[in-house]
Tab-separated table of C-alpha atoms and ligand atoms in Angstrom:
chain	number	residue	atom	x	y	z
A	1	MET	CA	-16.678	-12.699	32.222
A	2	ARG	CA	-13.333	-11.511	33.572
A	3	MET	CA	-10.349	-10.225	31.637
A	4	TYR	CA	-8.103	-12.103	34.112
A	5	ASP	CA	-9.514	-15.452	32.953
A	6	ILE	CA	-9.112	-14.519	29.279
A	7	ILE	CA	-5.444	-13.647	29.807
A	8	GLU	CA	-4.868	-16.869	31.753
A	9	LYS	CA	-6.549	-18.963	29.067
A	10	LYS	CA	-4.422	-17.508	26.261
A	11	ARG	CA	-1.304	-17.680	28.422
A	12	ASP	CA	-1.894	-21.436	28.690
A	13	GLY	CA	-2.305	-21.803	24.928
A	14	GLU	CA	-6.054	-22.337	24.801
A	15	GLU	CA	-8.416	-21.042	22.125
A	16	LEU	CA	-10.559	-18.002	22.993
A	17	THR	CA	-14.243	-18.002	22.079
A	18	SER	CA	-15.792	-15.238	19.993
A	19	GLU	CA	-17.621	-14.035	23.159
A	20	GLU	CA	-14.303	-13.694	24.998
A	21	ILE	CA	-12.710	-11.843	22.082
A	22	ASN	CA	-15.691	-9.486	21.801
A	23	TYR	CA	-15.634	-8.859	25.555
A	24	PHE	CA	-11.966	-7.896	25.377
A	25	ILE	CA	-12.300	-5.633	22.313
A	26	GLU	CA	-15.428	-3.847	23.537
A	27	GLY	CA	-14.020	-3.438	27.045
A	28	TYR	CA	-10.693	-2.110	25.864
A	29	THR	CA	-12.254	0.282	23.337
A	30	ASN	CA	-14.599	1.850	25.876
A	31	GLY	CA	-11.956	2.058	28.601
A	32	ASP	CA	-13.300	-0.600	31.001
A	33	ILE	CA	-10.268	-2.827	30.484
A	34	PRO	CA	-6.957	-1.158	31.372
A	35	ASP	CA	-3.780	-1.024	29.284
A	36	TYR	CA	-1.901	-3.380	31.629
A	37	GLN	CA	-4.346	-6.236	31.148
A	38	THR	CA	-4.485	-5.663	27.408
A	39	SER	CA	-0.671	-5.619	27.262
A	40	ALA	CA	-0.576	-8.970	29.042
A	41	LEU	CA	-3.075	-10.482	26.611
A	42	LEU	CA	-1.192	-9.108	23.590
A	43	MET	CA	2.023	-10.662	24.862
A	44	ALA	CA	0.227	-13.981	25.442
A	45	ILE	CA	-1.058	-13.820	21.843
A	46	TYR	CA	2.453	-13.003	20.660
A	47	PHE	CA	3.778	-16.227	22.216
A	48	GLN	CA	0.793	-18.550	21.866
A	49	ASP	CA	-0.528	-17.386	18.467
A	50	MET	CA	-4.191	-17.622	17.488
A	51	THR	CA	-6.181	-20.171	15.502
A	52	GLU	CA	-7.721	-19.135	12.170
A	53	GLU	CA	-11.078	-18.947	13.927
A	54	GLU	CA	-9.736	-16.627	16.641
A	55	ARG	CA	-8.046	-14.390	14.051
A	56	ALA	CA	-11.301	-14.018	12.113
A	57	ASN	CA	-13.218	-13.255	15.296
A	58	LEU	CA	-10.646	-10.692	16.409
A	59	THR	CA	-10.875	-8.998	13.010
A	60	LEU	CA	-14.671	-8.799	13.136
A	61	ALA	CA	-14.636	-7.502	16.710
A	62	MET	CA	-12.312	-4.681	15.649
A	63	VAL	CA	-14.487	-3.902	12.606
A	64	GLU	CA	-17.469	-3.581	14.949
A	65	SER	CA	-15.617	-1.306	17.374
A	66	GLY	CA	-16.351	1.748	15.196
A	67	ASP	CA	-18.077	3.063	12.081
A	68	GLN	CA	-18.403	0.935	8.969
A	69	ILE	CA	-18.638	2.479	5.515
A	70	ASN	CA	-21.704	1.375	3.612
A	71	LEU	CA	-21.021	1.096	-0.118
A	72	SER	CA	-24.142	-0.934	-0.913
A	73	ASP	CA	-25.484	1.846	-3.174
A	74	ILE	CA	-22.608	1.187	-5.540
A	75	ASN	CA	-23.412	-1.384	-8.207
A	76	GLY	CA	-21.163	-4.410	-8.483
A	77	VAL	CA	-18.548	-6.087	-6.313
A	78	LYS	CA	-16.375	-3.473	-4.614
A	79	VAL	CA	-12.795	-4.732	-4.595
A	80	ASP	CA	-10.149	-2.919	-2.591
A	81	LYS	CA	-6.400	-3.326	-2.878
A	82	HIS	CA	-4.008	-2.994	0.023
A	83	SER	CA	-0.243	-2.875	-0.021
A	84	THR	CA	1.788	-3.492	3.119
A	85	GLY	CA	3.900	-0.525	2.068
A	86	GLY	CA	7.055	0.175	0.191
A	87	VAL	CA	9.086	2.803	-1.586
A	88	GLY	CA	7.906	4.492	-4.757
A	89	ASP	CA	4.836	2.267	-4.903
A	90	THR	CA	2.720	3.899	-7.575
A	91	THR	CA	0.382	0.935	-8.119
A	92	THR	CA	-2.815	2.491	-6.737
A	93	LEU	CA	-2.602	5.451	-9.142
A	94	ILE	CA	-2.413	3.009	-12.027
A	95	LEU	CA	-4.696	0.237	-10.818
A	96	ALA	CA	-7.664	2.455	-9.990
A	97	PRO	CA	-8.264	3.750	-13.551
A	98	LEU	CA	-6.943	0.542	-15.154
A	99	VAL	CA	-9.400	-1.847	-13.502
A	100	ALA	CA	-12.192	0.756	-13.682
A	101	SER	CA	-11.670	0.781	-17.456
A	102	VAL	CA	-12.755	-2.878	-17.603
A	103	GLY	CA	-15.806	-2.253	-15.399
A	104	VAL	CA	-14.556	-2.908	-11.848
A	105	PRO	CA	-16.007	-0.335	-9.404
A	106	VAL	CA	-13.175	1.345	-7.466
A	107	ALA	CA	-14.399	3.235	-4.405
A	108	LYS	CA	-11.114	4.244	-2.872
A	109	MET	CA	-10.770	5.716	0.588
A	110	SER	CA	-7.284	6.951	1.060
A	111	GLY	CA	-5.132	8.696	3.593
A	112	ARG	CA	-2.216	11.040	3.665
A	113	GLY	CA	-0.150	9.474	6.386
A	114	LEU	CA	3.524	9.505	7.111
A	115	GLY	CA	6.192	8.047	4.906
A	116	HIS	CA	8.941	8.492	2.366
A	117	THR	CA	6.511	10.033	-0.081
A	118	GLY	CA	2.930	11.136	0.416
A	119	GLY	CA	-0.093	8.868	0.302
A	120	THR	CA	-2.253	8.354	-2.770
A	121	ILE	CA	-4.179	11.540	-2.023
A	122	ASP	CA	-1.045	13.676	-1.779
A	123	LYS	CA	0.179	12.270	-5.073
A	124	LEU	CA	-3.127	12.993	-6.805
A	125	GLU	CA	-3.194	16.496	-5.367
A	126	SER	CA	-0.111	17.294	-7.414
A	127	VAL	CA	-2.600	17.484	-10.302
A	128	PRO	CA	-3.785	21.136	-10.291
A	129	GLY	CA	-7.363	21.390	-8.994
A	130	PHE	CA	-7.774	17.758	-7.979
A	131	HIS	CA	-9.498	17.373	-4.631
A	132	VAL	CA	-10.951	14.605	-2.474
A	133	GLU	CA	-13.247	16.774	-0.363
A	134	ILE	CA	-16.437	15.422	-1.880
A	135	SER	CA	-19.647	14.376	-0.158
A	136	ASN	CA	-20.486	10.716	0.356
A	137	ASP	CA	-23.366	11.004	-2.117
A	138	GLU	CA	-21.129	12.522	-4.761
A	139	PHE	CA	-18.548	9.807	-4.128
A	140	ILE	CA	-21.119	7.070	-4.667
A	141	ASN	CA	-22.554	8.772	-7.776
A	142	LEU	CA	-19.100	9.127	-9.277
A	143	VAL	CA	-18.274	5.462	-8.738
A	144	ASN	CA	-21.586	4.413	-10.279
A	145	ARG	CA	-21.049	6.698	-13.271
A	146	ASN	CA	-17.288	6.462	-13.946
A	147	LYS	CA	-16.391	3.337	-11.914
A	148	VAL	CA	-13.709	5.222	-9.993
A	149	ALA	CA	-13.482	7.902	-7.306
A	150	VAL	CA	-11.215	8.689	-4.350
A	151	ILE	CA	-12.358	10.216	-1.085
A	152	GLY	CA	-10.419	11.205	2.054
A	153	GLN	CA	-10.757	9.023	5.107
A	154	SER	CA	-13.569	10.056	7.391
A	155	GLY	CA	-15.471	8.600	10.291
A	156	ASN	CA	-14.275	6.683	13.290
A	157	LEU	CA	-13.005	3.480	11.676
A	158	THR	CA	-11.660	0.634	13.853
A	159	PRO	CA	-10.901	2.609	17.041
A	160	ALA	CA	-9.955	-0.686	18.717
A	161	ASP	CA	-7.140	-1.141	16.196
A	162	LYS	CA	-5.857	2.405	16.768
A	163	LYS	CA	-5.755	1.921	20.523
A	164	ILE	CA	-4.249	-1.563	20.373
A	165	TYR	CA	-1.650	-0.519	17.796
A	166	GLY	CA	-0.513	2.285	20.094
A	167	LEU	CA	-0.049	-0.223	22.900
A	168	ARG	CA	1.714	-2.800	20.690
A	169	ASP	CA	4.162	-0.128	19.643
A	170	VAL	CA	5.400	0.306	23.223
A	171	THR	CA	5.116	-3.315	24.410
A	172	ALA	CA	7.173	-5.070	21.701
A	173	THR	CA	4.108	-6.842	20.299
A	174	VAL	CA	3.917	-5.317	16.811
A	175	SER	CA	5.559	-8.226	14.984
A	176	SER	CA	2.876	-10.834	15.614
A	177	ILE	CA	1.170	-12.401	12.586
A	178	PRO	CA	-2.348	-12.685	14.117
A	179	LEU	CA	-2.157	-9.088	15.369
A	180	ILE	CA	-0.834	-7.618	12.097
A	181	ALA	CA	-3.247	-9.615	9.937
A	182	SER	CA	-6.334	-8.686	11.975
A	183	SER	CA	-5.216	-5.044	12.131
A	184	ILE	CA	-4.890	-4.689	8.350
A	185	MET	CA	-7.978	-6.734	7.481
A	186	SER	CA	-10.227	-4.935	9.984
A	187	LYS	CA	-9.474	-1.577	8.331
A	188	LYS	CA	-10.220	-2.883	4.817
A	189	ILE	CA	-13.470	-4.505	5.905
A	190	ALA	CA	-14.646	-1.439	7.846
A	191	SER	CA	-14.015	0.646	4.695
A	192	GLY	CA	-16.685	-1.356	2.897
A	193	ALA	CA	-14.706	-3.756	0.687
A	194	ASP	CA	-16.639	-6.805	-0.598
A	195	ALA	CA	-13.429	-8.410	-1.808
A	196	ILE	CA	-9.764	-7.664	-1.146
A	197	VAL	CA	-6.472	-7.960	-3.029
A	198	LEU	CA	-3.320	-7.796	-0.925
A	199	ASP	CA	0.155	-6.887	-2.066
A	200	VAL	CA	2.468	-8.164	0.651
A	201	LYS	CA	5.949	-6.765	0.164
A	202	THR	CA	9.171	-8.477	1.105
A	203	GLY	CA	12.784	-7.276	1.102
A	204	SER	CA	14.840	-4.504	2.687
A	205	GLY	CA	12.240	-1.781	2.028
A	206	ALA	CA	9.315	-3.825	3.390
A	207	PHE	CA	7.683	-4.321	6.754
A	208	MET	CA	8.211	-8.085	6.286
A	209	LYS	CA	11.897	-8.305	5.390
A	210	GLU	CA	11.959	-12.125	5.167
A	211	LEU	CA	10.035	-14.078	2.555
A	212	LYS	CA	8.808	-16.653	5.079
A	213	ASP	CA	7.252	-13.909	7.245
A	214	ALA	CA	5.588	-12.357	4.200
A	215	GLN	CA	4.188	-15.804	3.342
A	216	SER	CA	2.765	-16.289	6.836
A	217	LEU	CA	1.184	-12.840	6.755
A	218	ALA	CA	-0.310	-13.313	3.285
A	219	LYS	CA	-1.769	-16.710	4.228
A	220	ALA	CA	-3.150	-15.314	7.482
A	221	MET	CA	-4.911	-12.423	5.749
A	222	VAL	CA	-6.314	-14.556	2.921
A	223	SER	CA	-7.706	-16.960	5.524
A	224	ILE	CA	-9.318	-14.157	7.551
A	225	GLY	CA	-10.895	-12.603	4.462
A	226	ASN	CA	-12.347	-15.841	3.204
A	227	LYS	CA	-13.608	-16.809	6.679
A	228	VAL	CA	-15.506	-13.541	7.109
A	229	GLY	CA	-17.092	-13.605	3.655
A	230	ARG	CA	-14.759	-11.229	1.848
A	231	ASN	CA	-13.056	-13.114	-1.001
A	232	THR	CA	-9.382	-12.334	-0.682
A	233	MET	CA	-6.386	-12.931	-2.940
A	234	ALA	CA	-2.767	-11.948	-2.397
A	235	VAL	CA	0.573	-11.493	-4.068
A	236	ILE	CA	4.008	-11.414	-2.468
A	237	SER	CA	6.189	-8.941	-4.338
A	238	ASP	CA	9.713	-7.647	-4.094
A	239	MET	CA	10.611	-4.486	-2.211
A	240	SER	CA	14.373	-4.978	-2.022
A	241	GLN	CA	14.674	-2.102	-4.495
A	242	PRO	CA	12.118	0.664	-5.224
A	243	LEU	CA	9.294	-0.219	-7.614
A	244	GLY	CA	9.517	1.515	-10.983
A	245	TYR	CA	11.960	4.385	-11.427
A	246	ALA	CA	10.269	7.374	-9.741
A	247	ILE	CA	10.092	8.165	-6.030
A	248	GLY	CA	8.248	11.392	-5.273
A	249	ASN	CA	4.702	12.649	-5.610
A	250	ALA	CA	4.411	14.427	-8.975
A	251	LEU	CA	7.193	12.203	-10.322
A	252	GLU	CA	5.114	9.128	-9.508
A	253	VAL	CA	2.026	10.646	-11.130
A	254	LYS	CA	4.088	11.119	-14.269
A	255	GLU	CA	5.253	7.502	-14.038
A	256	ALA	CA	1.648	6.355	-13.590
A	257	ILE	CA	0.664	8.280	-16.736
A	258	GLU	CA	3.434	6.594	-18.722
A	259	THR	CA	2.340	3.209	-17.417
A	260	LEU	CA	-1.308	3.851	-18.306
A	261	LYS	CA	-0.112	4.623	-21.823
A	262	GLY	CA	1.539	1.205	-21.885
A	263	LYS	CA	5.032	2.719	-21.685
A	264	GLY	CA	5.780	2.301	-17.992
A	265	PRO	CA	8.633	0.512	-16.235
A	266	GLU	CA	8.515	-3.250	-16.705
A	267	ASP	CA	8.308	-4.165	-13.003
A	268	LEU	CA	5.599	-1.633	-12.193
A	269	THR	CA	3.546	-2.683	-15.220
A	270	GLU	CA	3.878	-6.378	-14.394
A	271	LEU	CA	2.837	-5.907	-10.761
A	272	CYS	CA	-0.172	-3.809	-11.802
A	273	LEU	CA	-1.264	-6.473	-14.284
A	274	THR	CA	-0.899	-9.212	-11.657
A	275	LEU	CA	-2.800	-7.360	-8.927
A	276	GLY	CA	-5.283	-5.952	-11.427
A	277	SER	CA	-6.110	-9.428	-12.780
A	278	GLN	CA	-7.008	-10.562	-9.267
A	279	MET	CA	-9.218	-7.497	-8.797
A	280	VAL	CA	-11.014	-8.132	-12.098
A	281	VAL	CA	-11.682	-11.788	-11.235
A	282	LEU	CA	-12.910	-10.952	-7.728
A	283	ALA	CA	-15.231	-8.306	-9.208
A	284	LYS	CA	-16.591	-11.013	-11.528
A	285	GLN	CA	-15.576	-9.129	-14.673
A	286	ALA	CA	-13.606	-12.137	-15.927
A	287	GLU	CA	-13.787	-15.917	-15.442
A	288	ASN	CA	-10.109	-16.404	-14.704
A	289	LEU	CA	-6.798	-14.575	-14.270
A	290	ASP	CA	-5.717	-15.055	-17.914
A	291	GLU	CA	-8.917	-13.579	-19.288
A	292	ALA	CA	-8.633	-10.685	-16.819
A	293	ARG	CA	-5.050	-9.990	-17.787
A	294	ASN	CA	-5.938	-9.961	-21.497
A	295	LYS	CA	-8.628	-7.374	-20.845
A	296	LEU	CA	-6.233	-5.164	-18.880
A	297	GLU	CA	-3.457	-5.445	-21.466
A	298	GLU	CA	-5.938	-4.587	-24.187
A	299	ASN	CA	-6.964	-1.388	-22.362
A	300	LEU	CA	-3.350	-0.344	-21.877
A	301	ARG	CA	-2.841	-0.764	-25.631
A	302	ASN	CA	-6.034	0.845	-26.927
A	303	GLY	CA	-5.867	3.949	-24.706
A	304	LYS	CA	-8.984	3.171	-22.638
A	305	ALA	CA	-7.093	2.990	-19.333
A	306	PHE	CA	-5.407	6.303	-20.094
A	307	GLU	CA	-8.745	7.934	-21.046
A	308	LYS	CA	-10.261	6.597	-17.809
A	309	PHE	CA	-7.499	8.309	-15.840
A	310	LYS	CA	-8.231	11.656	-17.510
A	311	GLU	CA	-11.959	11.276	-16.885
A	312	PHE	CA	-11.243	10.432	-13.229
A	313	LEU	CA	-9.009	13.509	-12.746
A	314	GLU	CA	-11.541	15.808	-14.382
A	315	SER	CA	-14.491	14.439	-12.394
A	316	GLN	CA	-12.760	15.488	-9.161
A	317	GLY	CA	-11.713	18.944	-10.354
A	318	GLY	CA	-8.284	18.017	-11.691
A	319	ASP	CA	-6.797	19.355	-14.899
A	320	PRO	CA	-6.807	16.361	-17.294
A	321	SER	CA	-4.342	18.045	-19.645
A	322	VAL	CA	-1.504	16.989	-17.272
A	323	ALA	CA	-1.953	13.508	-18.737
A	324	ASP	CA	-0.811	14.774	-22.139
A	325	GLN	CA	1.544	17.423	-20.763
A	326	PRO	CA	3.152	16.098	-17.555
A	327	GLU	CA	5.298	19.255	-17.455
A	328	LEU	CA	2.185	20.970	-16.023
A	329	LEU	CA	2.737	18.996	-12.796
A	330	PRO	CA	4.786	20.636	-10.016
A	331	GLN	CA	8.459	20.637	-10.959
A	332	ALA	CA	11.540	20.942	-8.795
A	333	LYS	CA	13.889	23.844	-9.472
A	334	TYR	CA	17.038	21.721	-9.810
A	335	LYS	CA	17.485	18.453	-11.663
A	336	ILE	CA	20.841	17.055	-10.671
A	337	ASP	CA	22.282	13.956	-12.336
A	338	VAL	CA	24.238	11.664	-10.049
A	339	PRO	CA	26.893	9.682	-11.949
A	340	ALA	CA	28.260	6.204	-11.236
A	341	LYS	CA	31.696	6.314	-9.618
A	342	GLU	CA	32.741	3.056	-11.244
A	343	ALA	CA	31.740	0.659	-13.993
A	344	GLY	CA	29.968	-2.644	-13.304
A	345	THR	CA	26.531	-4.058	-12.591
A	346	VAL	CA	24.117	-2.533	-10.088
A	347	SER	CA	23.791	-5.140	-7.339
A	348	GLU	CA	21.919	-3.318	-4.589
A	349	ILE	CA	19.548	-0.324	-4.280
A	350	VAL	CA	18.453	-0.329	-0.640
A	351	ALA	CA	14.813	0.663	-0.974
A	352	ASN	CA	14.136	2.200	2.440
A	353	GLU	CA	17.311	4.308	2.353
A	354	ILE	CA	16.453	5.627	-1.123
A	355	GLY	CA	13.051	6.460	0.370
A	356	THR	CA	14.751	8.318	3.207
A	357	ALA	CA	16.752	10.328	0.666
A	358	ALA	CA	13.487	11.321	-1.078
A	359	MET	CA	12.073	12.303	2.293
A	360	MET	CA	15.120	14.478	3.047
A	361	LEU	CA	14.361	16.338	-0.185
A	362	GLY	CA	10.851	17.004	1.150
A	363	ALA	CA	8.819	14.332	-0.703
A	364	GLY	CA	7.354	12.838	2.472
A	365	ARG	CA	6.118	13.769	5.929
A	366	ALA	CA	8.270	13.249	8.998
A	367	THR	CA	5.464	14.424	11.299
A	368	LYS	CA	1.734	14.897	10.748
A	369	GLU	CA	2.295	18.650	10.461
A	370	SER	CA	5.033	18.538	7.801
A	371	GLU	CA	4.303	20.049	4.414
A	372	ILE	CA	5.042	17.941	1.362
A	373	ASP	CA	7.054	19.317	-1.532
A	374	LEU	CA	5.161	17.731	-4.434
A	375	GLY	CA	7.733	18.336	-7.159
A	376	VAL	CA	10.812	16.791	-5.530
A	377	GLY	CA	12.130	13.237	-5.489
A	378	ILE	CA	14.424	10.791	-7.197
A	379	VAL	CA	14.317	9.191	-10.617
A	380	LEU	CA	16.450	6.086	-10.978
A	381	HIS	CA	18.056	5.421	-14.330
A	382	LYS	CA	19.360	1.999	-13.347
A	383	LYS	CA	17.927	-0.925	-11.435
A	384	ILE	CA	19.482	-4.053	-9.994
A	385	GLY	CA	21.027	-6.139	-12.778
A	386	ASP	CA	21.639	-3.190	-15.132
A	387	SER	CA	25.181	-2.557	-16.273
A	388	VAL	CA	26.625	0.907	-15.900
A	389	GLU	CA	29.665	2.771	-17.181
A	390	LYS	CA	31.810	4.986	-14.991
A	391	GLY	CA	30.349	8.514	-15.143
A	392	GLU	CA	26.993	7.336	-16.543
A	393	THR	CA	23.938	8.779	-14.779
A	394	LEU	CA	22.705	6.435	-12.031
A	395	LEU	CA	19.810	8.618	-11.002
A	396	THR	CA	18.520	12.184	-11.124
A	397	VAL	CA	17.706	14.132	-7.976
A	398	HIS	CA	14.810	16.578	-8.317
A	399	SER	CA	15.339	19.163	-5.606
A	400	ASN	CA	14.315	22.652	-4.618
A	401	LYS	CA	17.587	23.083	-2.716
A	402	GLU	CA	20.777	23.530	-4.681
A	403	ASP	CA	22.954	21.831	-2.060
A	404	ILE	CA	22.134	18.125	-2.047
A	405	GLU	CA	25.462	16.851	-0.723
A	406	GLU	CA	23.952	14.975	2.228
A	407	VAL	CA	21.320	13.310	0.041
A	408	LYS	CA	23.960	12.358	-2.495
A	409	GLN	CA	26.126	10.729	0.172
A	410	LEU	CA	23.175	8.681	1.393
A	411	LEU	CA	22.364	7.587	-2.156
A	412	TYR	CA	25.929	6.553	-2.928
A	413	LYS	CA	26.105	4.612	0.307
A	414	ASN	CA	23.014	2.611	-0.593
A	415	ILE	CA	23.602	1.820	-4.244
A	416	THR	CA	26.210	-0.857	-4.835
A	417	ILE	CA	27.959	-1.548	-8.108
A	418	ALA	CA	29.564	-4.991	-8.406
A	419	SER	CA	32.158	-6.197	-10.851
A	420	SER	CA	30.417	-9.557	-11.410
A	421	GLU	CA	27.155	-10.142	-13.294
A	422	ILE	CA	24.014	-9.832	-11.180
A	423	LYS	CA	20.510	-10.987	-12.007
A	424	ALA	CA	17.496	-8.726	-11.502
A	425	PRO	CA	15.585	-9.839	-8.381
A	426	THR	CA	12.392	-11.865	-8.635
A	427	LEU	CA	9.460	-9.441	-8.763
A	428	ILE	CA	6.597	-11.733	-7.783
A	429	TYR	CA	7.330	-14.511	-5.330
A	430	GLU	CA	3.902	-15.970	-4.742
A	431	VAL	CA	0.336	-15.603	-5.911
A	432	TYR	CA	-2.513	-16.726	-3.620
A	433	THR	CA	-5.917	-17.094	-5.263
B	1	URA	N1	0.118	-2.217	9.486
B	1	URA	C1	-1.067	-2.229	10.119
B	1	URA	O1	-2.019	-1.608	9.654
B	1	URA	N2	-1.179	-2.927	11.255
B	1	URA	C2	-0.171	-3.614	11.795
B	1	URA	O2	-0.357	-4.235	12.821
B	1	URA	C3	1.071	-3.590	11.139
B	1	URA	C4	1.180	-2.880	9.977
B	2	CA	CA1	7.709	4.278	-8.569
């Protein structure tokens, strides 16, 4: 087999066989195939697309390029959730204990990563004592006993994806549906998921800004999952404004606690119930989405989801009393209210720019070496569609620096108040089951 022929075939719009795809992925991962040939193939894929069969084969080839986590010692169907990323997305912190409380095993591998706020692990580490440095055996025992545990990413997962992503980044081939879908799905499958729930975001704060692109991506990933024997469902949800009210690590933990008590923001609660219902059905803990949702709502009401969260924190060294006393979480020195400059209805809260403001306060990492300031962030008081009086608090900045002028300017620039009535945006655009 020759890489030249594979490039030529895709260039001419033909379908690659699984042998050809494997040859390419193995060769590129071990260094036999050079960057320039891989770049040419990626560009051919960008223009010619891939069939569902090719996408599934590409995904599996990338899964096989590195280690695969074996979760077979955990009882039950292991369902993982993936979000394509947004601002102030606290869903994992809520979903993990919530679905565990109805019997779904949650074996979560999580990263720190770069972004506006930290990853799930950073957020959880704002709970004093909580740690993810546990052995694989302990991880598996915890999931079998409590139904939920979180461990840091380890092992050499999908090296082909890492290498290809680096090349896509510099060859203008990132925004290709078959390449994005196989990249995301390969990582979930290598992490040991039996079934997968996807939260594909759309709007200004999302990777897929247009609804039609989010739809193509969701359909592509659901098709890959189902083709390779991992039942997959998806939701397309709004990321034109931040989810919930809090953006920041400890602030989001506090918001998750409120939500687990059944007193969380409406949008965050609704999205968790929607995604959670899919997880419960895929884990075979309910016959259908309605039954699953009833079970989850019941456990938000009766305190079982909240108790599960405390048990989860304690089992990994965390102080469970933060759940009853959130003031024990890291706190910023200054809490500065930012007032509305005029009266009207909030019409725009540009999610990614609000995220950037949180990052400027120190809530996220700009580089891998940056330290996160766990206590800082932003708490919105208003969302799109809410009316506001002149001088009323729009949001509160939690900062460890007294001078927040630059952050304030950015926030004002990205929150619009209109004089006409505005409807709240749709939260959930599509559900794929
Ligand atoms: N996220 C991924 O993990 N892969 C992509 O290709 C794009 C976004
Ligand atoms: Ca939030």
